[in-house]
């Protein structure tokens, strides 16, 4: 019985650091030492929102996509509440099913690159399309 208890304690002692390592999402992707611009679709909730705030906290300029202007306004307010300025966080309207929104996002990204002299570091395409979303229209 004592042997089983010792094994259990040892297993927990080994597992805890691994669990905390996996829980920190920022360690699951490469983070540039020279923060640039990242565009994230589906940034109003879940993993997209967490990633947007995480990259912004690392001094990247995040262009965070929301499906409507109202959602973008709420997202920008959430970022401001977290102390993130427009130097590192900008909510943009980007519905992935709307071609004009993609064109606007590319234009916004180019303007941000010129304005801030930062490079484009990547796109995180987190948005998804599901049947309920199609029915909302």
The first five atom37 places (N, CA, C, CB, O) and aatype in JSON, in Angstrom:
{
  "aatype": [20, 20, 20, 20, 20, 20, 20, 20, 20, 20, 20, 20, 20, 20, 20, 20, 20, 20, 20, 20, 20, 20, 20, 20, 20, 20, 20, 20, 20, 20, 20, 20, 20, 20, 20, 20, 20, 20, 20, 20, 20, 20, 20, 20, 20, 20, 20, 20, 20, 20, 20, 20, 20, 20, 20, 20, 20, 20, 20, 20, 20, 20, 20, 20, 20, 20, 20, 20, 20, 20, 20, 20, 20, 20, 20, 20, 20, 20, 20, 20, 20, 20, 20, 20, 20, 20, 20, 20, 20, 20, 20, 20, 20, 20, 20, 20, 20, 20, 20, 20, 20, 20, 20, 20, 20, 20, 20, 20, 20, 20, 20, 20, 20, 20, 20, 20, 20, 20, 20, 20, 20, 20, 20, 20, 20, 20, 20, 20, 20, 20, 20, 20, 20, 20, 20, 20, 20],
  "atom_mask": [
    [1, 1, 1, 1, 1],
    [1, 1, 1, 1, 1],
    [1, 1, 1, 1, 1],
    [1, 1, 1, 1, 1],
    [1, 1, 1, 1, 1],
    [1, 1, 1, 1, 1],
    [1, 1, 1, 1, 1],
    [1, 1, 1, 1, 1],
    [1, 1, 1, 1, 1],
    [1, 1, 1, 1, 1],
    [1, 1, 1, 1, 1],
    [1, 1, 1, 1, 1],
    [1, 1, 1, 1, 1],
    [1, 1, 1, 1, 1],
    [1, 1, 1, 1, 1],
    [1, 1, 1, 1, 1],
    [1, 1, 1, 1, 1],
    [1, 1, 1, 1, 1],
    [1, 1, 1, 1, 1],
    [1, 1, 1, 1, 1],
    [1, 1, 1, 1, 1],
    [1, 1, 1, 1, 1],
    [1, 1, 1, 1, 1],
    [1, 1, 1, 1, 1],
    [1, 1, 1, 1, 1],
    [1, 1, 1, 1, 1],
    [1, 1, 1, 1, 1],
    [1, 1, 1, 1, 1],
    [1, 1, 1, 1, 1],
    [1, 1, 1, 1, 1],
    [1, 1, 1, 1, 1],
    [1, 1, 1, 1, 1],
    [1, 1, 1, 1, 1],
    [1, 1, 1, 1, 1],
    [1, 1, 1, 1, 1],
    [1, 1, 1, 1, 1],
    [1, 1, 1, 1, 1],
    [1, 1, 1, 1, 1],
    [1, 1, 1, 1, 1],
    [1, 1, 1, 1, 1],
    [1, 1, 1, 1, 1],
    [1, 1, 1, 1, 1],
    [1, 1, 1, 1, 1],
    [1, 1, 1, 1, 1],
    [1, 1, 1, 1, 1],
    [1, 1, 1, 1, 1],
    [1, 1, 1, 1, 1],
    [1, 1, 1, 1, 1],
    [1, 1, 1, 1, 1],
    [1, 1, 1, 1, 1],
    [1, 1, 1, 1, 1],
    [1, 1, 1, 1, 1],
    [1, 1, 1, 1, 1],
    [1, 1, 1, 1, 1],
    [1, 1, 1, 1, 1],
    [1, 1, 1, 1, 1],
    [1, 1, 1, 1, 1],
    [1, 1, 1, 1, 1],
    [1, 1, 1, 1, 1],
    [1, 1, 1, 1, 1],
    [1, 1, 1, 1, 1],
    [1, 1, 1, 1, 1],
    [1, 1, 1, 1, 1],
    [1, 1, 1, 1, 1],
    [1, 1, 1, 1, 1],
    [1, 1, 1, 1, 1],
    [1, 1, 1, 1, 1],
    [1, 1, 1, 1, 1],
    [1, 1, 1, 1, 1],
    [1, 1, 1, 1, 1],
    [1, 1, 1, 1, 1],
    [1, 1, 1, 1, 1],
    [1, 1, 1, 1, 1],
    [1, 1, 1, 1, 1],
    [1, 1, 1, 1, 1],
    [1, 1, 1, 1, 1],
    [1, 1, 1, 1, 1],
    [1, 1, 1, 1, 1],
    [1, 1, 1, 1, 1],
    [1, 1, 1, 1, 1],
    [1, 1, 1, 1, 1],
    [1, 1, 1, 1, 1],
    [1, 1, 1, 1, 1],
    [1, 1, 1, 1, 1],
    [1, 1, 1, 1, 1],
    [1, 1, 1, 1, 1],
    [1, 1, 1, 1, 1],
    [1, 1, 1, 1, 1],
    [1, 1, 1, 1, 1],
    [1, 1, 1, 1, 1],
    [1, 1, 1, 1, 1],
    [1, 1, 1, 1, 1],
    [1, 1, 1, 1, 1],
    [1, 1, 1, 1, 1],
    [1, 1, 1, 1, 1],
    [1, 1, 1, 1, 1],
    [1, 1, 1, 1, 1],
    [1, 1, 1, 1, 1],
    [1, 1, 1, 1, 1],
    [1, 1, 1, 1, 1],
    [1, 1, 1, 1, 1],
    [1, 1, 1, 1, 1],
    [1, 1, 1, 1, 1],
    [1, 1, 1, 1, 1],
    [1, 1, 1, 1, 1],
    [1, 1, 1, 1, 1],
    [1, 1, 1, 1, 1],
    [1, 1, 1, 1, 1],
    [1, 1, 1, 1, 1],
    [1, 1, 1, 1, 1],
    [1, 1, 1, 1, 1],
    [1, 1, 1, 1, 1],
    [1, 1, 1, 1, 1],
    [1, 1, 1, 1, 1],
    [1, 1, 1, 1, 1],
    [1, 1, 1, 1, 1],
    [1, 1, 1, 1, 1],
    [1, 1, 1, 1, 1],
    [1, 1, 1, 1, 1],
    [1, 1, 1, 1, 1],
    [1, 1, 1, 1, 1],
    [1, 1, 1, 1, 1],
    [1, 1, 1, 1, 1],
    [1, 1, 1, 1, 1],
    [1, 1, 1, 1, 1],
    [1, 1, 1, 1, 1],
    [1, 1, 1, 1, 1],
    [1, 1, 1, 1, 1],
    [1, 1, 1, 1, 1],
    [1, 1, 1, 1, 1],
    [1, 1, 1, 1, 1],
    [1, 1, 1, 1, 1],
    [1, 1, 1, 1, 1],
    [1, 1, 1, 1, 1],
    [1, 1, 1, 1, 1],
    [1, 1, 1, 1, 1],
    [1, 1, 1, 1, 1]
  ],
  "atom_positions": [
    [[0.83, -1.2, 0.0], [0.0, 0.0, 0.0], [0.87, 1.26, 0.0], [-0.94, 0.0, 1.22], [0.59, 2.22, -0.72]],
    [[1.92, 1.25, 0.8], [2.82, 2.4, 0.88], [3.53, 2.61, -0.46], [3.85, 2.21, 2.01], [3.78, 3.74, -0.86]],
    [[3.85, 1.51, -1.14], [4.52, 1.58, -2.44], [3.62, 2.26, -3.47], [4.91, 0.16, -2.92], [4.08, 3.08, -4.26]],
    [[2.32, 1.91, -3.46], [1.37, 2.5, -4.4], [1.21, 4.0, -4.13], [0.01, 1.8, -4.31], [1.13, 4.8, -5.06]],
    [[1.17, 4.36, -2.87], [1.05, 5.77, -2.5], [2.29, 6.54, -2.95], [0.85, 5.91, -0.97], [2.17, 7.66, -3.45]],
    [[3.45, 5.96, -2.78], [4.69, 6.6, -3.21], [4.7, 6.78, -4.73], [5.9, 5.77, -2.76], [5.12, 7.82, -5.23]],
    [[4.25, 5.76, -5.45], [4.18, 5.87, -6.91], [3.2, 6.96, -7.34], [3.78, 4.52, -7.52], [3.47, 7.7, -8.29]],
    [[2.07, 7.04, -6.66], [1.09, 8.07, -6.98], [1.65, 9.47, -6.74], [-0.18, 7.87, -6.14], [1.47, 10.35, -7.58]],
    [[2.32, 9.67, -5.65], [2.93, 10.97, -5.33], [3.99, 11.32, -6.37], [3.54, 10.97, -3.91], [4.08, 12.46, -6.82]],
    [[4.79, 10.34, -6.75], [5.83, 10.55, -7.75], [5.2, 10.9, -9.11], [6.7, 9.29, -7.88], [5.69, 11.79, -9.8]],
    [[4.13, 10.21, -9.48], [3.45, 10.49, -10.75], [2.88, 11.9, -10.78], [2.34, 9.46, -10.99], [2.98, 12.6, -11.79]],
    [[2.28, 12.33, -9.68], [1.72, 13.67, -9.59], [2.84, 14.71, -9.66], [0.91, 13.84, -8.28], [2.7, 15.73, -10.32]],
    [[3.95, 14.44, -8.98], [5.07, 15.37, -8.98], [5.66, 15.53, -10.38], [6.16, 14.89, -8.01], [6.12, 16.62, -10.74]],
    [[5.65, 14.48, -11.17], [6.15, 14.55, -12.54], [5.12, 15.21, -13.45], [6.5, 13.14, -13.06], [5.49, 15.98, -14.34]],
    [[3.85, 14.93, -13.24], [2.8, 15.41, -14.14], [2.5, 16.9, -13.97], [1.54, 14.62, -13.9], [2.19, 17.57, -14.96]],
    [[2.57, 17.44, -12.77], [2.18, 18.83, -12.54], [2.96, 19.83, -13.41], [2.38, 19.18, -11.09], [2.35, 20.69, -14.03]],
    [[4.29, 19.74, -13.46], [5.0, 20.69, -14.34], [4.62, 20.53, -15.81], [6.51, 20.5, -14.18], [4.57, 21.52, -16.54]],
    [[4.37, 19.31, -16.24], [3.97, 19.08, -17.63], [2.61, 19.7, -17.92], [3.95, 17.59, -17.94], [2.4, 20.29, -18.98]],
    [[1.69, 19.55, -16.99], [0.35, 20.12, -17.16], [0.43, 21.64, -17.26], [-0.58, 19.71, -16.0], [-0.22, 22.23, -18.12]],
    [[1.21, 22.28, -16.4], [1.32, 23.74, -16.46], [2.02, 24.18, -17.74], [2.07, 24.27, -15.24], [1.72, 25.24, -18.28]],
    [[2.96, 23.37, -18.23], [3.63, 23.67, -19.51], [2.63, 23.65, -20.66], [4.78, 22.65, -19.78], [2.65, 24.54, -21.51]],
    [[1.76, 22.65, -20.69], [0.76, 22.55, -21.74], [-0.33, 23.61, -21.6], [0.14, 21.17, -21.75], [-0.91, 24.03, -22.6]],
    [[-0.61, 24.05, -20.4], [-1.65, 25.04, -20.17], [-1.24, 26.42, -20.67], [-2.0, 25.11, -18.69], [-2.1, 27.24, -20.99]],
    [[0.07, 26.69, -20.73], [0.56, 27.98, -21.22], [0.61, 27.94, -22.74], [1.95, 28.32, -20.63], [1.57, 27.43, -23.31]],
    [[-0.42, 28.48, -23.4], [-0.53, 28.41, -24.86], [0.61, 29.13, -25.55], [-1.84, 28.99, -25.31], [0.98, 28.76, -26.67]],
    [[1.18, 30.17, -24.93], [2.21, 30.94, -25.6], [3.47, 30.12, -25.86], [2.56, 32.16, -24.79], [4.3, 30.51, -26.68]],
    [[3.62, 28.99, -25.17], [4.79, 28.14, -25.39], [4.56, 27.16, -26.53], [5.15, 27.38, -24.12], [5.46, 26.41, -26.89]],
    [[3.36, 27.16, -27.1], [3.07, 26.22, -28.17], [3.3, 26.82, -29.55], [1.64, 25.73, -28.05], [3.1, 26.15, -30.56]],
    [[3.71, 28.07, -29.6], [4.06, 28.67, -30.89], [5.29, 29.54, -30.73], [2.87, 29.5, -31.44], [5.62, 29.99, -29.63]],
    [[5.97, 29.78, -31.84], [7.17, 30.6, -31.86], [6.79, 32.06, -31.7], [7.97, 30.38, -33.15], [5.89, 32.55, -32.4]],
    [[7.45, 32.75, -30.81], [7.2, 34.18, -30.62], [8.47, 34.92, -31.02], [6.8, 34.5, -29.14], [9.52, 34.75, -30.42]],
    [[8.34, 35.75, -32.05], [9.47, 36.51, -32.57], [10.03, 37.46, -31.52], [9.06, 37.29, -33.81], [9.28, 37.98, -30.69]],
    [[11.33, 37.67, -31.56], [11.94, 38.62, -30.63], [11.73, 40.06, -31.12], [13.46, 38.32, -30.47], [11.98, 41.01, -30.38]],
    [[11.28, 40.21, -32.36], [11.0, 41.52, -32.93], [9.52, 41.57, -33.29], [11.89, 41.81, -34.17], [9.16, 41.29, -34.43]],
    [[8.65, 41.92, -32.33], [7.21, 41.84, -32.56], [6.73, 42.69, -33.73], [6.48, 42.27, -31.31], [7.08, 43.86, -33.86]],
    [[5.95, 42.07, -34.58], [5.39, 42.75, -35.73], [3.88, 42.79, -35.65], [5.82, 42.07, -37.02], [3.31, 43.07, -34.59]],
    [[3.23, 42.51, -36.77], [1.78, 42.58, -36.87], [1.22, 41.18, -37.08], [1.35, 43.52, -38.01], [1.71, 40.42, -37.91]],
    [[0.18, 40.86, -36.31], [-0.5, 39.58, -36.43], [-1.99, 39.85, -36.64], [-0.27, 38.68, -35.17], [-2.59, 40.64, -35.92]],
    [[-2.57, 39.19, -37.64], [-4.01, 39.28, -37.89], [-4.63, 37.99, -37.35], [-4.34, 39.49, -39.42], [-4.18, 36.9, -37.68]],
    [[-5.68, 38.14, -36.54], [-6.35, 36.97, -35.96], [-7.83, 37.06, -36.29], [-6.13, 36.89, -34.42], [-8.51, 38.02, -35.91]],
    [[-8.34, 36.05, -36.99], [-9.78, 36.0, -37.27], [-10.47, 35.32, -36.09], [-10.08, 35.24, -38.62], [-9.85, 34.56, -35.35]],
    [[-11.75, 35.59, -35.92], [-12.5, 34.95, -34.84], [-11.95, 35.31, -33.47], [-12.49, 33.46, -35.0], [-11.85, 34.46, -32.59]],
    [[-11.61, 36.59, -33.29], [-10.93, 37.01, -32.06], [-11.87, 37.52, -30.98], [-9.95, 38.08, -32.38], [-11.41, 38.09, -29.99]],
    [[-13.17, 37.33, -31.14], [-14.1, 37.86, -30.14], [-14.32, 36.94, -28.94], [-15.42, 38.15, -30.78], [-14.87, 37.36, -27.93]],
    [[-13.88, 35.68, -29.06], [-14.06, 34.76, -27.93], [-13.1, 33.58, -28.05], [-15.53, 34.24, -27.87], [-12.43, 33.4, -29.07]],
    [[-13.04, 32.8, -27.0], [-12.28, 31.56, -27.01], [-10.8, 31.71, -27.29], [-12.86, 30.65, -28.02], [-10.16, 32.66, -26.84]],
    [[-10.28, 30.76, -28.05], [-8.85, 30.73, -28.36], [-8.42, 31.96, -29.13], [-8.52, 29.47, -29.15], [-7.32, 32.46, -28.91]],
    [[-9.25, 32.46, -30.03], [-8.92, 33.67, -30.78], [-8.72, 34.87, -29.87], [-10.0, 33.97, -31.8], [-7.76, 35.62, -30.04]],
    [[-9.62, 35.04, -28.91], [-9.52, 36.15, -27.96], [-8.28, 35.98, -27.08], [-10.79, 36.25, -27.1], [-7.53, 36.94, -26.87]],
    [[-8.07, 34.77, -26.56], [-6.9, 34.51, -25.71], [-5.61, 34.79, -26.47], [-6.91, 33.07, -25.21], [-4.68, 35.4, -25.94]],
    [[-5.55, 34.33, -27.72], [-4.35, 34.53, -28.52], [-4.12, 36.01, -28.81], [-4.45, 33.75, -29.84], [-2.99, 36.49, -28.76]],
    [[-5.2, 36.73, -29.12], [-5.08, 38.16, -29.4], [-4.52, 38.91, -28.2], [-6.44, 38.74, -29.79], [-3.62, 39.74, -28.34]],
    [[-5.05, 38.63, -27.03], [-4.55, 39.3, -25.82], [-3.12, 38.86, -25.5], [-5.48, 39.0, -24.62], [-2.31, 39.66, -25.04]],
    [[-2.81, 37.59, -25.74], [-1.47, 37.07, -25.47], [-0.44, 37.75, -26.37], [-1.43, 35.55, -25.65], [0.59, 38.21, -25.89]],
    [[-0.71, 37.8, -27.68], [0.23, 38.44, -28.59], [0.37, 39.93, -28.27], [-0.22, 38.26, -30.05], [1.48, 40.47, -28.31]],
    [[-0.73, 40.6, -27.95], [-0.67, 42.02, -27.6], [0.18, 42.24, -26.36], [-2.08, 42.58, -27.38], [0.95, 43.2, -26.29]],
    [[0.04, 41.35, -25.38], [0.84, 41.49, -24.15], [2.33, 41.3, -24.42], [0.37, 40.49, -23.09], [3.17, 41.71, -23.61]],
    [[2.66, 40.68, -25.55], [4.06, 40.49, -25.95], [4.51, 41.58, -26.93], [4.25, 39.1, -26.58], [5.53, 41.45, -27.6]],
    [[3.72, 42.66, -27.0], [4.03, 43.86, -27.77], [3.85, 43.72, -29.29], [5.42, 44.26, -27.5], [4.35, 44.55, -30.04]],
    [[3.13, 42.69, -29.73], [2.76, 42.6, -31.14], [1.58, 43.55, -31.37], [2.4, 41.13, -31.56], [0.8, 43.8, -30.46]],
    [[1.47, 44.06, -32.59], [0.25, 44.78, -32.96], [-0.71, 43.73, -33.51], [0.52, 45.93, -34.02], [-0.45, 43.13, -34.55]],
    [[-1.81, 43.52, -32.8], [-2.8, 42.53, -33.21], [-3.96, 43.24, -33.89], [-3.3, 41.7, -31.99], [-4.54, 44.17, -33.34]],
    [[-4.27, 42.78, -35.1], [-5.48, 43.21, -35.78], [-6.48, 42.08, -35.56], [-5.23, 43.51, -37.33], [-6.42, 41.04, -36.22]],
    [[-7.39, 42.31, -34.63], [-8.29, 41.27, -34.14], [-9.63, 41.32, -34.86], [-8.5, 41.41, -32.62], [-10.36, 42.31, -34.77]],
    [[-9.95, 40.25, -35.58], [-11.15, 40.22, -36.4], [-12.42, 39.9, -35.64], [-10.98, 39.24, -37.47], [-12.46, 39.0, -34.81]],
    [[-13.47, 40.68, -35.96], [-14.81, 40.46, -35.41], [-15.79, 40.52, -36.58], [-15.17, 41.54, -34.3], [-15.53, 41.21, -37.56]],
    [[-16.9, 39.8, -36.48], [-17.83, 39.7, -37.62], [-18.65, 40.95, -37.89], [-18.76, 38.57, -37.4], [-19.23, 41.07, -38.97]],
    [[-18.72, 41.88, -36.95], [-19.52, 43.09, -37.18], [-18.85, 44.26, -36.47], [-20.98, 42.9, -36.67], [-17.98, 44.08, -35.62]],
    [[-19.28, 45.46, -36.83], [-18.73, 46.65, -36.19], [-19.09, 46.68, -34.71], [-19.24, 47.92, -36.89], [-18.27, 47.08, -33.88]],
    [[-20.3, 46.27, -34.37], [-20.7, 46.25, -32.96], [-19.8, 45.31, -32.15], [-22.18, 45.81, -32.82], [-19.39, 45.66, -31.05]],
    [[-19.5, 44.13, -32.7], [-18.62, 43.19, -32.01], [-17.19, 43.71, -31.95], [-18.65, 41.82, -32.69], [-16.49, 43.49, -30.96]],
    [[-16.75, 44.41, -33.0], [-15.4, 44.99, -32.99], [-15.3, 46.08, -31.92], [-15.06, 45.58, -34.38], [-14.29, 46.18, -31.23]],
    [[-16.35, 46.89, -31.78], [-16.36, 47.93, -30.75], [-16.28, 47.33, -29.35], [-17.62, 48.8, -30.88], [-15.54, 47.81, -28.49]],
    [[-17.06, 46.25, -29.11], [-17.02, 45.58, -27.81], [-15.64, 44.98, -27.55], [-18.1, 44.47, -27.73], [-15.14, 45.03, -26.43]],
    [[-15.04, 44.41, -28.6], [-13.72, 43.8, -28.47], [-12.67, 44.85, -28.14], [-13.35, 43.07, -29.77], [-11.8, 44.62, -27.3]],
    [[-12.74, 46.0, -28.8], [-11.78, 47.07, -28.52], [-11.94, 47.56, -27.08], [-11.96, 48.25, -29.51], [-10.96, 47.88, -26.42]],
    [[-13.18, 47.63, -26.61], [-13.44, 48.04, -25.22], [-12.86, 47.03, -24.24], [-14.96, 48.21, -24.98], [-12.3, 47.41, -23.21]],
    [[-13.0, 45.73, -24.55], [-12.41, 44.69, -23.69], [-10.9, 44.84, -23.61], [-12.77, 43.28, -24.21], [-10.31, 44.7, -22.54]],
    [[-10.29, 45.13, -24.74], [-8.83, 45.31, -24.79], [-8.43, 46.53, -23.96], [-8.34, 45.47, -26.25], [-7.44, 46.49, -23.22]],
    [[-9.19, 47.6, -24.08], [-8.9, 48.82, -23.3], [-9.03, 48.53, -21.81], [-9.84, 49.97, -23.71], [-8.23, 49.02, -21.01]],
    [[-10.04, 47.75, -21.44], [-10.22, 47.38, -20.02], [-9.01, 46.6, -19.5], [-11.5, 46.55, -19.85], [-8.69, 46.66, -18.31]],
    [[-8.35, 45.85, -20.38], [-7.16, 45.09, -19.99], [-5.89, 45.95, -20.07], [-7.0, 43.86, -20.9], [-4.79, 45.46, -19.8]],
    [[-6.05, 47.22, -20.43], [-4.9, 48.11, -20.49], [-4.12, 48.03, -21.8], [-3.99, 47.83, -19.35], [-2.97, 48.47, -21.87]],
    [[-4.74, 47.46, -22.84], [-4.08, 47.33, -24.13], [-4.44, 48.53, -25.01], [-4.47, 45.99, -24.83], [-5.61, 48.75, -25.31]],
    [[-3.44, 49.28, -25.43], [-3.68, 50.46, -26.25], [-3.8, 50.07, -27.72], [-2.55, 51.5, -26.06], [-3.56, 48.92, -28.09]],
    [[-4.17, 51.04, -28.55], [-4.26, 50.79, -29.99], [-2.88, 50.61, -30.62], [-5.01, 51.94, -30.68], [-2.78, 50.26, -31.8]],
    [[-1.83, 50.83, -29.86], [-0.47, 50.54, -30.35], [-0.24, 49.04, -30.46], [0.59, 51.16, -29.43], [0.61, 48.6, -31.23]],
    [[-1.0, 48.25, -29.68], [-0.82, 46.8, -29.68], [-2.1, 46.02, -29.97], [-0.26, 46.36, -28.37], [-2.04, 44.8, -30.14]],
    [[-3.24, 46.69, -30.03], [-4.5, 45.97, -30.24], [-5.48, 46.84, -31.0], [-5.11, 45.55, -28.89], [-5.82, 47.94, -30.57]],
    [[-5.92, 46.34, -32.15], [-6.93, 47.05, -32.94], [-7.97, 46.04, -33.42], [-6.28, 47.8, -34.15], [-7.65, 45.1, -34.15]],
    [[-9.19, 46.25, -33.01], [-10.29, 45.38, -33.46], [-10.73, 45.86, -34.84], [-11.49, 45.39, -32.45], [-10.94, 47.05, -35.06]],
    [[-10.86, 44.91, -35.76], [-11.3, 45.24, -37.12], [-12.5, 44.37, -37.48], [-10.14, 45.03, -38.15], [-12.7, 43.3, -36.91]],
    [[-13.3, 44.84, -38.42], [-14.43, 44.04, -38.89], [-13.89, 43.07, -39.94], [-15.59, 44.95, -39.49], [-13.37, 43.48, -40.97]],
    [[-14.03, 41.79, -39.64], [-13.53, 40.75, -40.55], [-14.39, 39.5, -40.44], [-12.04, 40.42, -40.25], [-14.11, 38.6, -39.65]],
    [[-15.44, 39.48, -41.24], [-16.28, 38.29, -41.36], [-15.65, 37.45, -42.47], [-17.8, 38.65, -41.67], [-15.6, 37.89, -43.62]],
    [[-15.18, 36.26, -42.14], [-14.43, 35.46, -43.12], [-15.27, 35.03, -44.33], [-13.89, 34.23, -42.44], [-14.72, 34.58, -45.33]],
    [[-16.59, 35.18, -44.24], [-17.44, 34.83, -45.38], [-17.67, 36.02, -46.31], [-18.78, 34.29, -44.88], [-18.39, 35.9, -47.3]],
    [[-17.07, 37.17, -46.0], [-17.29, 38.39, -46.76], [-15.99, 38.8, -47.46], [-17.8, 39.53, -45.84], [-15.02, 39.2, -46.8]],
    [[-15.96, 38.71, -48.78], [-14.74, 39.02, -49.55], [-14.29, 40.46, -49.35], [-14.98, 38.76, -51.04], [-13.09, 40.73, -49.29]],
    [[-15.24, 41.39, -49.25], [-14.87, 42.81, -49.04], [-14.15, 42.99, -47.71], [-16.13, 43.7, -49.08], [-13.23, 43.81, -47.62]],
    [[-14.55, 42.26, -46.69], [-13.87, 42.36, -45.39], [-12.42, 41.91, -45.51], [-14.6, 41.51, -44.33], [-11.54, 42.51, -44.89]],
    [[-12.16, 40.85, -46.31], [-10.78, 40.4, -46.51], [-9.95, 41.48, -47.2], [-10.74, 39.09, -47.34], [-8.82, 41.75, -46.81]],
    [[-10.54, 42.1, -48.23], [-9.83, 43.17, -48.93], [-9.53, 44.34, -47.98], [-10.66, 43.67, -50.14], [-8.44, 44.9, -48.0]],
    [[-10.51, 44.68, -47.15], [-10.3, 45.75, -46.16], [-9.23, 45.37, -45.15], [-11.61, 46.07, -45.44], [-8.43, 46.21, -44.75]],
    [[-9.21, 44.1, -44.73], [-8.22, 43.64, -43.76], [-6.8, 43.72, -44.34], [-8.53, 42.2, -43.32], [-5.85, 44.1, -43.65]],
    [[-6.66, 43.35, -45.61], [-5.34, 43.45, -46.26], [-4.91, 44.91, -46.33], [-5.38, 42.83, -47.69], [-3.76, 45.24, -46.04]],
    [[-5.84, 45.78, -46.71], [-5.54, 47.21, -46.79], [-5.17, 47.76, -45.4], [-6.75, 47.98, -47.37], [-4.21, 48.52, -45.27]],
    [[-5.92, 47.38, -44.39], [-5.65, 47.82, -43.01], [-4.28, 47.34, -42.55], [-6.74, 47.32, -42.06], [-3.54, 48.07, -41.89]],
    [[-3.95, 46.1, -42.89], [-2.65, 45.54, -42.5], [-1.52, 46.3, -43.18], [-2.58, 44.05, -42.87], [-0.52, 46.63, -42.53]],
    [[-1.66, 46.58, -44.46], [-0.62, 47.35, -45.17], [-0.45, 48.73, -44.57], [-0.97, 47.46, -46.67], [0.68, 49.2, -44.39]],
    [[-1.56, 49.4, -44.27], [-1.48, 50.72, -43.66], [-0.8, 50.66, -42.29], [-2.88, 51.33, -43.52], [0.0, 51.53, -41.96]],
    [[-1.13, 49.64, -41.51], [-0.51, 49.49, -40.18], [0.99, 49.23, -40.32], [-1.17, 48.32, -39.39], [1.78, 49.73, -39.51]],
    [[1.38, 48.47, -41.34], [2.81, 48.21, -41.57], [3.54, 49.51, -41.9], [3.0, 47.19, -42.71], [4.63, 49.76, -41.39]],
    [[2.94, 50.34, -42.75], [3.55, 51.62, -43.11], [3.61, 52.56, -41.91], [2.77, 52.28, -44.25], [4.62, 53.22, -41.67]],
    [[2.52, 52.61, -41.16], [2.41, 53.51, -40.02], [3.39, 53.15, -38.9], [1.0, 53.51, -39.49], [4.03, 54.03, -38.33]],
    [[3.49, 51.87, -38.59], [4.27, 51.44, -37.44], [5.68, 50.97, -37.78], [3.55, 50.34, -36.73], [6.51, 50.78, -36.89]],
    [[5.96, 50.8, -39.07], [7.27, 50.27, -39.54], [7.51, 48.86, -39.0], [8.43, 51.21, -39.1], [8.66, 48.47, -38.78]],
    [[6.44, 48.12, -38.79], [6.54, 46.73, -38.33], [6.31, 45.79, -39.51], [5.51, 46.44, -37.2], [5.66, 46.14, -40.49]],
    [[6.88, 44.6, -39.38], [6.67, 43.58, -40.4], [5.41, 42.78, -40.1], [7.89, 42.65, -40.5], [4.95, 42.72, -38.96]],
    [[4.86, 42.18, -41.14], [3.73, 41.27, -40.96], [4.29, 39.92, -40.51], [2.89, 41.12, -42.3], [5.09, 39.3, -41.21]],
    [[3.86, 39.47, -39.33], [4.35, 38.21, -38.79], [3.44, 37.03, -39.08], [4.54, 38.33, -37.31], [3.91, 35.89, -39.07]],
    [[2.15, 37.26, -39.33], [1.32, 36.12, -39.65], [-0.17, 36.32, -39.46], [1.74, 34.98, -38.85], [-0.64, 37.32, -38.92]],
    [[-0.88, 35.31, -39.95], [-2.33, 35.25, -39.85], [-2.7, 34.02, -39.06], [-3.0, 35.23, -41.27], [-2.23, 32.92, -39.35]],
    [[-3.53, 34.2, -38.06], [-4.1, 33.06, -37.33], [-5.57, 32.99, -37.73], [-3.92, 33.21, -35.74], [-6.39, 33.8, -37.29]],
    [[-5.88, 32.03, -38.57], [-7.24, 31.89, -39.07], [-8.05, 31.03, -38.1], [-7.26, 31.28, -40.51], [-8.18, 29.82, -38.28]],
    [[-8.57, 31.69, -37.09], [-9.27, 31.01, -36.02], [-10.78, 30.94, -36.25], [-8.99, 31.7, -34.71], [-11.46, 30.13, -35.62]],
    [[-11.3, 31.78, -37.13], [-12.75, 31.82, -37.35], [-13.22, 30.55, -38.04], [-13.14, 33.06, -38.19], [-12.5, 29.95, -38.84]],
    [[-14.41, 30.18, -37.72], [-15.01, 29.01, -38.34], [-16.41, 29.34, -38.82], [-15.04, 27.83, -37.37], [-17.05, 30.26, -38.32]],
    [[-16.87, 28.59, -39.78], [-18.22, 28.76, -40.29], [-19.0, 27.51, -39.92], [-18.23, 29.0, -41.85], [-18.57, 26.39, -40.19]],
    [[-20.14, 27.7, -39.3], [-20.99, 26.56, -38.97], [-22.43, 26.9, -39.37], [-20.9, 26.21, -37.45], [-22.74, 28.05, -39.68]],
    [[-23.27, 25.92, -39.36], [-24.63, 26.09, -39.88], [-25.41, 27.19, -39.18], [-25.38, 24.79, -39.76], [-26.14, 27.93, -39.84]],
    [[-25.28, 27.31, -37.88], [-26.03, 28.35, -37.17], [-25.61, 29.73, -37.68], [-25.8, 28.23, -35.65], [-26.44, 30.62, -37.84]],
    [[-24.31, 29.89, -37.93], [-23.82, 31.18, -38.41], [-24.43, 31.51, -39.78], [-22.28, 31.16, -38.5], [-24.78, 32.66, -40.04]],
    [[-24.55, 30.53, -40.63], [-25.14, 30.76, -41.94], [-26.62, 31.13, -41.83], [-24.97, 29.52, -42.82], [-27.14, 31.88, -42.65]],
    [[-27.29, 30.59, -40.82], [-28.71, 30.86, -40.64], [-28.96, 32.24, -40.03], [-29.34, 29.79, -39.76], [-30.06, 32.77, -40.14]],
    [[-27.94, 32.82, -39.39], [-28.11, 34.15, -38.77], [-28.34, 35.23, -39.8], [-26.89, 34.51, -37.94], [-28.96, 36.26, -39.5]],
    [[-27.86, 35.01, -40.99], [-28.0, 36.02, -42.04], [-29.43, 36.19, -42.35], [-27.22, 35.64, -43.31], [-29.79, 36.99, -43.21]]
  ]
}
